[in-house]
Amino acid sequence: MTRVFRGAMEGRVQQVTEELTELATEAFVVGFPLVFDLEQVVRFTEEGIGSIPATPYNVFGHARRLAGPDDAFVSVNNDTVYSIAQIDLSVGPLRLSVPAAGDRYHVLQFVDAWTNNFAYIGTRATGGAGGEYLLLPPESEGDPDAGAEAGIPAIRFPTRVATIVGRWAVDGDDDLPAVHALQDALTLTQVRESLAPAQGVPVVATGQGEALDFFEKLRVWSQAFPPAERDRPALDSYAPLGLVSPYPIAEQPEGVRDALAAGYALGKEALESSLSTAIALVDHWQANLHMFDYNLDFFELGTLDGPEWTLPEPRTRYAHRAAAALGGLWGNHAYEAAYLMTYEDQDGEPLSGEHSYRLRLHPLPPVGAFWSITMYDVPNFYLVRNPIERYSIGDRTRGLVYDDDGGLTITMSATRPTDERAAANWLPTPAGAFRPVLRLYAPGDEVMDGRWAAPAIERIG
């Protein structure tokens, strides 16, 4: 009888452990965007990102040159220069001053701590005239009447800490001084005087290993920055893992900590593999125009609130949100900029610098602003140094040779083509695996309804 009882208990323990591991795997996927985003927020304020130096909260940091291989940021673009501010509305409302940019393409994208794109200012959303805007804390933390008192357009933030990602189109190095003047005129000002510094992102004790450190950040940060109401039940369901507890993960029972470690590994593996397998392919391109459509709750200035821009099913939303954060943190909605990416050639084989490839675009991508195709390594999705310092090709690239019918044939290879025509249109690749990303700024209706699609990349050597 004792053996039977012991066997039953062991079976129950195993079942509980498996249930907790499954729950931890789900928690990883749901919580990944928050943790990954805020890690970059902290990094920006303490170290800077790429060529943008460390910048305090509520101040814009500027990239003064186009991004290159020294800018270690996921899928950073090579078309525009960035102006980025980490906003902390613990100091109260802020006044945002945006200079007139005229016909120059620009966008200020507002991203909350859970990576929801909740507002846009710029060419598409508000035009090129510039203006003044009031940035307000969440209703639970701020004065709901502050915007009306100010008499200027107001943007309500879903979370106290959020990111403004500004992008300014640049037409070569000689155009940089004009862009720098616009960047310098982009300012943030506190509406109310306060001697208290911005609170920032809560400091989290680490040192328990990669997995437990992740979940400790999720525990602390999810309580400091609550998600949308519809997503709170998901977080509450992780109570058995200690994620809604006031006590550190390190104080949880050993079985819980083991389940968190196992769930972290399983969730990470699933998330990384989903980037190249979960999205339906069109001519071997991941033409997912709805990767960033998981925001169902926060629609401020410049956003589009409609069924065609929403992903209502929770598990689909959470998976999309996590994959979007890992593969393209702070990426735009497709109505602002569409992103197409591929890992394989026309035969379904992985793209690799061991071979040479050709991409023929005809007709050219239909856009209201401009388009480009940028080269990244795998799995980091960073720009990779090359001998001609060319990291993207697009309709503004100088010296390209177009086909007689108006199309464009791009050669992708790790070594320079011997044919001079191909060399003029050469987009260098890494020596190993790579992933190109095609960006369409202000994409045309033909892109959105599927009448135009990127052709498959052809292996030629």
Short mmCIF file of C-alpha atoms in Angstrom, two decimals:
data_model
loop_
_atom_site.label_atom_id
_atom_site.label_comp_id
_atom_site.label_asym_id
_atom_site.label_seq_id
_atom_site.Cartn_x
_atom_site.Cartn_y
_atom_site.Cartn_z
CA MET A 1 0.00 0.00 0.00
CA THR A 2 2.83 2.37 0.83
CA ARG A 3 4.36 1.79 -2.61
CA VAL A 4 1.03 2.44 -4.31
CA PHE A 5 0.54 5.68 -2.35
CA ARG A 6 4.08 6.81 -3.08
CA GLY A 7 3.64 6.07 -6.79
CA ALA A 8 0.42 8.05 -6.90
CA MET A 9 2.09 10.99 -5.18
CA GLU A 10 5.02 10.89 -7.58
CA GLY A 11 2.61 10.85 -10.51
CA ARG A 12 0.76 13.84 -9.08
CA VAL A 13 4.01 15.75 -8.58
CA GLN A 14 5.00 15.04 -12.17
CA GLN A 15 1.59 16.21 -13.39
CA VAL A 16 1.81 19.43 -11.37
CA THR A 17 5.33 20.07 -12.67
CA GLU A 18 4.19 19.58 -16.26
CA GLU A 19 1.25 21.90 -15.72
CA LEU A 20 3.48 24.58 -14.24
CA THR A 21 6.00 24.19 -17.06
CA GLU A 22 3.24 24.62 -19.64
CA LEU A 23 1.99 27.67 -17.78
CA ALA A 24 5.52 29.11 -17.64
CA THR A 25 5.96 28.56 -21.37
CA GLU A 26 2.81 30.55 -22.02
CA ALA A 27 3.86 33.24 -19.56
CA PHE A 28 7.15 33.65 -21.40
CA VAL A 29 5.38 34.32 -24.71
CA VAL A 30 2.86 36.71 -23.15
CA GLY A 31 5.46 38.58 -21.12
CA PHE A 32 8.33 38.65 -23.62
CA PRO A 33 7.37 41.95 -25.32
CA LEU A 34 7.22 43.83 -22.03
CA VAL A 35 10.56 42.53 -20.78
CA PHE A 36 12.35 42.90 -24.12
CA ASP A 37 10.98 46.41 -24.65
CA LEU A 38 11.87 47.72 -21.20
CA GLU A 39 15.33 46.20 -21.39
CA GLN A 40 15.87 48.39 -24.46
CA VAL A 41 14.36 51.40 -22.69
CA VAL A 42 16.84 50.99 -19.83
CA ARG A 43 19.67 50.34 -22.27
CA PHE A 44 18.82 53.54 -24.14
CA THR A 45 18.93 55.68 -21.00
CA GLU A 46 22.08 54.07 -19.60
CA GLU A 47 24.17 53.13 -22.65
CA GLY A 48 22.48 54.49 -25.74
CA ILE A 49 21.60 52.46 -28.81
CA GLY A 50 23.76 52.40 -31.90
CA SER A 51 25.05 55.89 -32.64
CA ILE A 52 22.56 57.50 -30.23
CA PRO A 53 24.33 58.17 -26.92
CA ALA A 54 22.83 57.49 -23.51
CA THR A 55 19.91 59.88 -23.15
CA PRO A 56 17.83 60.64 -20.04
CA TYR A 57 14.08 60.26 -19.89
CA ASN A 58 11.98 62.93 -21.61
CA VAL A 59 14.79 64.08 -23.89
CA PHE A 60 15.26 63.15 -27.54
CA GLY A 61 18.46 61.38 -28.46
CA HIS A 62 19.44 61.68 -32.11
CA ALA A 63 21.33 59.55 -34.58
CA ARG A 64 23.31 61.96 -36.70
CA ARG A 65 24.14 59.42 -39.40
CA LEU A 66 22.43 56.50 -41.08
CA ALA A 67 22.65 53.21 -39.17
CA GLY A 68 25.54 50.84 -39.87
CA PRO A 69 27.01 47.58 -38.56
CA ASP A 70 28.06 49.16 -35.26
CA ASP A 71 24.41 49.76 -34.40
CA ALA A 72 23.48 46.56 -32.59
CA PHE A 73 19.70 46.84 -32.68
CA VAL A 74 17.17 44.37 -34.06
CA SER A 75 16.34 45.05 -37.73
CA VAL A 76 17.48 48.68 -37.54
CA ASN A 77 16.67 50.52 -40.79
CA ASN A 78 19.20 52.15 -43.10
CA ASP A 79 16.78 54.60 -44.74
CA THR A 80 16.19 57.19 -42.08
CA VAL A 81 17.95 58.71 -39.10
CA TYR A 82 16.35 58.19 -35.74
CA SER A 83 15.22 60.59 -33.05
CA ILE A 84 14.19 58.54 -30.03
CA ALA A 85 12.87 59.57 -26.64
CA GLN A 86 12.02 57.40 -23.66
CA ILE A 87 9.03 59.08 -22.05
CA ASP A 88 8.32 58.91 -18.32
CA LEU A 89 5.16 60.74 -17.35
CA SER A 90 5.74 60.36 -13.63
CA VAL A 91 6.74 64.04 -13.88
CA GLY A 92 3.30 64.93 -15.27
CA PRO A 93 2.23 66.00 -18.78
CA LEU A 94 4.82 66.97 -21.39
CA ARG A 95 4.57 69.38 -24.30
CA LEU A 96 5.93 67.98 -27.56
CA SER A 97 7.03 70.49 -30.21
CA VAL A 98 7.35 69.08 -33.76
CA PRO A 99 8.99 71.25 -36.45
CA ALA A 100 7.55 71.69 -39.91
CA ALA A 101 9.19 69.12 -42.21
CA GLY A 102 7.39 70.03 -45.44
CA ASP A 103 7.52 67.24 -48.02
CA ARG A 104 10.21 65.27 -46.20
CA TYR A 105 8.91 61.90 -45.01
CA HIS A 106 8.98 61.65 -41.24
CA VAL A 107 7.09 59.83 -38.52
CA LEU A 108 6.93 59.92 -34.75
CA GLN A 109 5.69 56.52 -33.60
CA PHE A 110 4.43 56.09 -30.03
CA VAL A 111 5.00 52.65 -28.46
CA ASP A 112 3.87 51.72 -24.95
CA ALA A 113 5.66 49.35 -22.58
CA TRP A 114 3.75 46.35 -23.98
CA THR A 115 4.83 47.38 -27.54
CA ASN A 116 1.41 48.68 -28.61
CA ASN A 117 1.66 51.36 -31.31
CA PHE A 118 -0.86 53.82 -29.91
CA ALA A 119 -0.24 57.12 -31.77
CA TYR A 120 1.45 58.59 -34.83
CA ILE A 121 2.54 62.08 -35.83
CA GLY A 122 4.14 62.77 -39.21
CA THR A 123 3.73 62.83 -42.97
CA ARG A 124 0.90 60.30 -43.20
CA ALA A 125 -0.84 61.04 -39.91
CA THR A 126 -0.69 64.82 -39.51
CA GLY A 127 1.09 66.25 -42.57
CA GLY A 128 4.29 68.26 -42.75
CA ALA A 129 3.28 71.45 -40.95
CA GLY A 130 4.49 70.45 -37.47
CA GLY A 131 2.75 71.57 -34.30
CA GLU A 132 2.38 71.34 -30.54
CA TYR A 133 1.02 68.29 -28.70
CA LEU A 134 0.31 67.44 -25.08
CA LEU A 135 1.45 64.04 -23.78
CA LEU A 136 -0.69 62.79 -20.90
CA PRO A 137 -0.14 59.99 -18.35
CA PRO A 138 -2.55 57.04 -18.11
CA GLU A 139 -5.94 58.13 -16.73
CA SER A 140 -5.23 56.20 -13.54
CA GLU A 141 -2.08 58.28 -12.97
CA GLY A 142 -2.87 61.69 -14.44
CA ASP A 143 -5.32 64.56 -14.74
CA PRO A 144 -7.98 63.64 -17.31
CA ASP A 145 -8.73 67.32 -17.97
CA ALA A 146 -5.15 68.41 -18.62
CA GLY A 147 -5.54 68.24 -22.39
CA ALA A 148 -8.63 70.44 -22.47
CA GLU A 149 -6.91 73.04 -20.31
CA ALA A 150 -3.93 73.19 -22.63
CA GLY A 151 -6.05 73.75 -25.74
CA ILE A 152 -3.73 71.69 -27.96
CA PRO A 153 -4.08 68.15 -29.33
CA ALA A 154 -3.52 65.60 -26.57
CA ILE A 155 -2.18 62.04 -26.64
CA ARG A 156 -3.03 59.79 -23.70
CA PHE A 157 -0.36 57.19 -22.86
CA PRO A 158 -1.42 53.62 -21.94
CA THR A 159 1.64 53.16 -19.70
CA ARG A 160 3.62 55.68 -17.69
CA VAL A 161 6.82 54.79 -19.56
CA ALA A 162 6.70 54.60 -23.34
CA THR A 163 8.90 55.25 -26.37
CA ILE A 164 8.67 57.78 -29.19
CA VAL A 165 10.54 56.50 -32.24
CA GLY A 166 11.14 59.29 -34.74
CA ARG A 167 12.38 58.64 -38.27
CA TRP A 168 13.50 61.27 -40.79
CA ALA A 169 14.12 60.38 -44.44
CA VAL A 170 17.66 61.24 -45.56
CA ASP A 171 18.74 61.66 -49.17
CA GLY A 172 22.49 61.12 -48.85
CA ASP A 173 25.16 62.61 -46.62
CA ASP A 174 24.75 66.12 -48.06
CA ASP A 175 21.15 66.08 -46.81
CA LEU A 176 22.13 65.44 -43.20
CA PRO A 177 22.57 69.08 -42.09
CA ALA A 178 18.95 69.86 -43.00
CA VAL A 179 17.78 66.80 -41.06
CA HIS A 180 19.93 67.73 -38.08
CA ALA A 181 18.17 71.11 -37.93
CA LEU A 182 14.79 69.36 -37.78
CA GLN A 183 16.03 67.00 -35.09
CA ASP A 184 17.28 69.90 -32.97
CA ALA A 185 13.88 71.59 -33.22
CA LEU A 186 12.10 68.48 -31.89
CA THR A 187 11.67 69.14 -28.16
CA LEU A 188 9.92 67.94 -25.00
CA THR A 189 9.03 70.31 -22.13
CA GLN A 190 7.51 69.62 -18.73
CA VAL A 191 4.16 71.36 -18.32
CA ARG A 192 4.41 71.53 -14.54
CA GLU A 193 7.51 72.33 -12.57
CA SER A 194 8.82 69.44 -10.51
CA LEU A 195 12.06 68.87 -8.66
CA ALA A 196 11.47 65.12 -8.51
CA PRO A 197 13.33 63.17 -11.21
CA ALA A 198 11.55 60.77 -13.52
CA GLN A 199 10.96 57.44 -11.80
CA GLY A 200 12.04 55.37 -14.79
CA VAL A 201 11.84 51.58 -15.01
CA PRO A 202 12.01 49.85 -11.61
CA VAL A 203 15.39 48.27 -10.90
CA VAL A 204 15.17 44.48 -10.74
CA ALA A 205 17.52 42.27 -8.75
CA THR A 206 19.27 39.78 -11.05
CA GLY A 207 21.82 37.01 -10.63
CA GLN A 208 19.46 34.00 -10.57
CA GLY A 209 20.26 32.95 -14.11
CA GLU A 210 18.83 33.99 -17.47
CA ALA A 211 15.45 32.32 -17.02
CA LEU A 212 14.66 33.38 -13.47
CA ASP A 213 15.99 36.88 -14.12
CA PHE A 214 13.56 37.14 -17.04
CA PHE A 215 10.59 36.12 -14.91
CA GLU A 216 11.63 38.41 -12.07
CA LYS A 217 11.61 41.32 -14.53
CA LEU A 218 8.21 40.19 -15.75
CA ARG A 219 6.90 40.01 -12.18
CA VAL A 220 8.12 43.49 -11.23
CA TRP A 221 7.48 45.29 -14.50
CA SER A 222 4.03 43.86 -15.19
CA GLN A 223 2.91 45.22 -11.81
CA ALA A 224 4.51 48.61 -12.48
CA PHE A 225 3.08 48.83 -16.01
CA PRO A 226 -0.28 47.03 -16.13
CA PRO A 227 -1.47 45.87 -19.55
CA ALA A 228 -4.83 46.56 -21.15
CA GLU A 229 -7.81 45.36 -19.13
CA ARG A 230 -8.48 42.52 -21.56
CA ASP A 231 -4.99 41.13 -20.94
CA ARG A 232 -5.04 41.21 -17.14
CA PRO A 233 -6.76 37.81 -16.72
CA ALA A 234 -3.85 36.19 -18.58
CA LEU A 235 -1.38 37.69 -16.11
CA ASP A 236 -3.57 36.74 -13.16
CA SER A 237 -3.57 33.13 -14.35
CA TYR A 238 0.19 33.02 -13.73
CA ALA A 239 -0.25 33.39 -9.98
CA PRO A 240 0.88 29.76 -9.37
CA LEU A 241 4.26 30.81 -10.83
CA GLY A 242 4.66 33.71 -8.42
CA LEU A 243 4.33 36.31 -11.17
CA VAL A 244 1.66 38.35 -9.39
CA SER A 245 3.29 37.97 -5.99
CA PRO A 246 4.92 40.80 -4.02
CA TYR A 247 7.77 38.40 -3.25
CA PRO A 248 10.80 37.74 -5.51
CA ILE A 249 10.92 34.70 -7.78
CA ALA A 250 14.01 33.60 -5.84
CA GLU A 251 11.75 32.93 -2.84
CA GLN A 252 9.41 30.64 -4.76
CA PRO A 253 9.52 26.87 -4.09
CA GLU A 254 12.12 24.88 -5.97
CA GLY A 255 9.46 23.16 -8.09
CA VAL A 256 8.14 26.50 -9.29
CA ARG A 257 11.63 27.75 -10.12
CA ASP A 258 12.37 24.54 -12.03
CA ALA A 259 9.15 24.93 -14.00
CA LEU A 260 10.03 28.56 -14.81
CA ALA A 261 13.46 27.52 -16.10
CA ALA A 262 11.97 24.76 -18.24
CA GLY A 263 9.17 27.00 -19.52
CA TYR A 264 11.64 29.72 -20.39
CA ALA A 265 13.68 27.33 -22.54
CA LEU A 266 10.61 25.93 -24.30
CA GLY A 267 9.06 29.34 -24.86
CA LYS A 268 12.27 30.83 -26.21
CA GLU A 269 12.79 27.97 -28.63
CA ALA A 270 9.21 28.19 -29.87
CA LEU A 271 9.39 31.96 -30.29
CA GLU A 272 12.65 31.92 -32.23
CA SER A 273 11.44 29.18 -34.57
CA SER A 274 8.14 30.97 -35.16
CA LEU A 275 9.89 33.87 -36.86
CA SER A 276 10.73 31.75 -39.90
CA THR A 277 7.86 29.24 -39.87
CA ALA A 278 4.66 30.69 -38.43
CA ILE A 279 3.79 33.23 -41.12
CA ALA A 280 2.22 32.22 -44.44
CA LEU A 281 4.54 32.80 -47.39
CA VAL A 282 3.83 34.61 -50.65
CA ASP A 283 6.54 33.72 -53.17
CA HIS A 284 8.69 32.73 -50.17
CA TRP A 285 8.31 36.15 -48.55
CA GLN A 286 6.66 36.62 -45.18
CA ALA A 287 4.19 39.23 -46.33
CA ASN A 288 2.52 39.65 -42.97
CA LEU A 289 0.94 43.07 -43.14
CA HIS A 290 -0.69 42.57 -39.76
CA MET A 291 2.26 41.70 -37.52
CA PHE A 292 1.73 44.80 -35.37
CA ASP A 293 -2.08 44.66 -35.24
CA TYR A 294 -2.33 43.23 -31.72
CA ASN A 295 -3.33 46.57 -30.16
CA LEU A 296 -7.10 46.50 -29.58
CA ASP A 297 -7.44 49.14 -26.89
CA PHE A 298 -5.37 52.29 -27.39
CA PHE A 299 -6.09 54.44 -30.43
CA GLU A 300 -4.78 57.96 -30.17
CA LEU A 301 -3.83 60.48 -32.85
CA GLY A 302 -2.82 58.99 -36.21
CA THR A 303 -3.85 55.39 -35.56
CA LEU A 304 -6.44 53.45 -37.55
CA ASP A 305 -9.09 51.63 -35.53
CA GLY A 306 -10.85 49.10 -37.74
CA PRO A 307 -11.40 45.35 -38.06
CA GLU A 308 -8.79 45.11 -40.81
CA TRP A 309 -6.12 46.28 -38.34
CA THR A 310 -6.94 44.10 -35.36
CA LEU A 311 -6.13 40.56 -34.24
CA PRO A 312 -8.80 39.75 -31.67
CA GLU A 313 -7.99 36.11 -30.79
CA PRO A 314 -5.86 36.28 -27.60
CA ARG A 315 -3.42 33.45 -28.30
CA THR A 316 -2.87 34.64 -31.86
CA ARG A 317 -2.35 38.17 -30.58
CA TYR A 318 0.16 37.13 -27.94
CA ALA A 319 2.18 35.05 -30.40
CA HIS A 320 2.15 37.87 -32.97
CA ARG A 321 3.17 40.40 -30.36
CA ALA A 322 6.10 38.33 -29.12
CA ALA A 323 7.34 37.54 -32.64
CA ALA A 324 7.00 41.19 -33.65
CA ALA A 325 9.08 42.29 -30.65
CA LEU A 326 11.83 39.75 -31.30
CA GLY A 327 11.98 40.23 -35.07
CA GLY A 328 11.35 43.97 -35.30
CA LEU A 329 11.00 45.81 -32.01
CA TRP A 330 9.34 49.22 -32.44
CA GLY A 331 8.13 48.34 -35.93
CA ASN A 332 5.28 50.31 -37.54
CA HIS A 333 1.79 49.29 -38.51
CA ALA A 334 1.63 48.37 -42.20
CA TYR A 335 -0.44 51.44 -43.01
CA GLU A 336 2.62 53.50 -41.99
CA ALA A 337 5.33 51.18 -43.31
CA ALA A 338 4.94 47.63 -44.61
CA TYR A 339 7.64 45.06 -43.87
CA LEU A 340 8.26 41.98 -46.00
CA MET A 341 11.03 39.54 -45.10
CA THR A 342 12.37 36.22 -46.32
CA TYR A 343 14.73 33.49 -45.22
CA GLU A 344 14.64 31.38 -48.40
CA ASP A 345 15.10 31.36 -52.17
CA GLN A 346 12.60 30.35 -54.84
CA ASP A 347 13.24 26.67 -54.15
CA GLY A 348 12.62 27.04 -50.44
CA GLU A 349 16.31 26.68 -49.55
CA PRO A 350 17.76 28.88 -46.78
CA LEU A 351 19.48 32.05 -47.97
CA SER A 352 23.22 31.88 -47.38
CA GLY A 353 26.29 33.89 -48.33
CA GLU A 354 27.73 30.68 -49.71
CA HIS A 355 25.64 31.36 -52.83
CA SER A 356 24.71 34.23 -55.14
CA TYR A 357 21.14 35.42 -55.76
CA ARG A 358 19.09 37.70 -57.97
CA LEU A 359 15.94 39.66 -57.16
CA ARG A 360 14.14 41.29 -60.06
CA LEU A 361 11.54 43.90 -59.16
CA HIS A 362 9.13 44.62 -62.00
CA PRO A 363 6.94 46.46 -61.49
CA LEU A 364 8.69 48.38 -58.76
CA PRO A 365 7.03 48.51 -55.34
CA PRO A 366 4.08 50.97 -55.32
CA VAL A 367 4.57 53.45 -52.47
CA GLY A 368 3.51 56.93 -51.45
CA ALA A 369 6.92 57.73 -49.94
CA PHE A 370 9.80 55.38 -50.78
CA TRP A 371 10.95 51.74 -50.58
CA SER A 372 14.15 49.87 -49.70
CA ILE A 373 15.50 46.36 -49.16
CA THR A 374 17.94 45.96 -46.26
CA MET A 375 20.29 43.06 -45.51
CA TYR A 376 20.55 41.46 -42.03
CA ASP A 377 22.38 38.52 -40.55
CA VAL A 378 20.66 35.60 -38.82
CA PRO A 379 19.83 35.08 -35.98
CA ASN A 380 20.70 38.56 -34.62
CA PHE A 381 19.09 40.56 -37.46
CA TYR A 382 21.93 43.09 -37.40
CA LEU A 383 23.53 44.95 -40.29
CA VAL A 384 26.81 43.33 -41.33
CA ARG A 385 29.94 45.19 -42.40
CA ASN A 386 30.81 44.96 -46.11
CA PRO A 387 33.50 46.46 -48.36
CA ILE A 388 31.30 49.04 -50.10
CA GLU A 389 29.39 50.06 -46.93
CA ARG A 390 26.05 49.44 -48.62
CA TYR A 391 23.44 47.98 -46.30
CA SER A 392 20.31 48.65 -48.32
CA ILE A 393 19.13 49.35 -51.85
CA GLY A 394 16.04 51.34 -52.74
CA ASP A 395 14.46 53.86 -55.06
CA ARG A 396 16.70 56.61 -53.63
CA THR A 397 19.98 54.70 -54.04
CA ARG A 398 22.28 56.55 -56.39
CA GLY A 399 24.07 54.85 -59.28
CA LEU A 400 21.64 51.96 -59.81
CA VAL A 401 21.25 50.60 -63.35
CA TYR A 402 17.62 49.90 -64.24
CA ASP A 403 16.46 47.32 -66.77
CA ASP A 404 15.26 48.43 -70.19
CA ASP A 405 11.64 47.84 -69.17
CA GLY A 406 12.00 49.99 -66.04
CA GLY A 407 12.47 47.09 -63.63
CA LEU A 408 15.41 46.66 -61.27
CA THR A 409 17.56 43.56 -60.88
CA ILE A 410 19.40 43.35 -57.56
CA THR A 411 22.32 40.96 -57.01
CA MET A 412 22.82 39.54 -53.51
CA SER A 413 26.13 37.87 -52.72
CA ALA A 414 28.96 37.94 -50.20
CA THR A 415 31.53 38.81 -52.88
CA ARG A 416 31.38 41.58 -55.46
CA PRO A 417 29.94 40.51 -58.84
CA THR A 418 32.39 40.57 -61.75
CA ASP A 419 29.78 41.98 -64.14
CA GLU A 420 29.75 45.76 -63.81
CA ARG A 421 25.98 46.10 -64.30
CA ALA A 422 25.39 43.57 -61.53
CA ALA A 423 28.01 45.27 -59.35
CA ALA A 424 26.14 48.59 -59.63
CA ASN A 425 23.06 46.90 -58.15
CA TRP A 426 24.94 44.75 -55.63
CA LEU A 427 23.51 44.32 -52.14
CA PRO A 428 26.26 42.58 -50.13
CA THR A 429 25.27 39.67 -47.90
CA PRO A 430 26.88 38.16 -44.80
CA ALA A 431 29.05 35.09 -45.32
CA GLY A 432 26.51 32.93 -43.51
CA ALA A 433 22.72 32.91 -43.19
CA PHE A 434 20.92 36.15 -43.96
CA ARG A 435 17.45 37.71 -44.06
CA PRO A 436 16.55 40.65 -46.32
CA VAL A 437 13.73 42.98 -45.29
CA LEU A 438 11.76 44.95 -47.87
CA ARG A 439 10.29 48.15 -46.42
CA LEU A 440 7.54 50.07 -48.14
CA TYR A 441 6.94 53.51 -46.65
CA ALA A 442 3.33 54.66 -47.10
CA PRO A 443 2.54 51.52 -49.12
CA GLY A 444 0.06 51.79 -51.97
CA ASP A 445 -3.32 50.09 -52.10
CA GLU A 446 -1.86 47.44 -54.42
CA VAL A 447 0.35 46.26 -51.56
CA MET A 448 -2.43 46.21 -49.00
CA ASP A 449 -4.91 44.27 -51.15
CA GLY A 450 -2.36 41.85 -52.60
CA ARG A 451 -2.25 43.06 -56.19
CA TRP A 452 1.49 43.67 -55.81
CA ALA A 453 3.77 41.12 -54.14
CA ALA A 454 7.55 40.77 -53.95
CA PRO A 455 8.91 38.07 -56.29
CA ALA A 456 10.96 35.15 -55.02
CA ILE A 457 14.73 35.51 -54.76
CA GLU A 458 16.45 33.36 -57.39
CA ARG A 459 19.68 31.48 -56.64
CA ILE A 460 22.17 32.00 -59.50
CA GLY A 461 25.42 30.59 -58.15
#
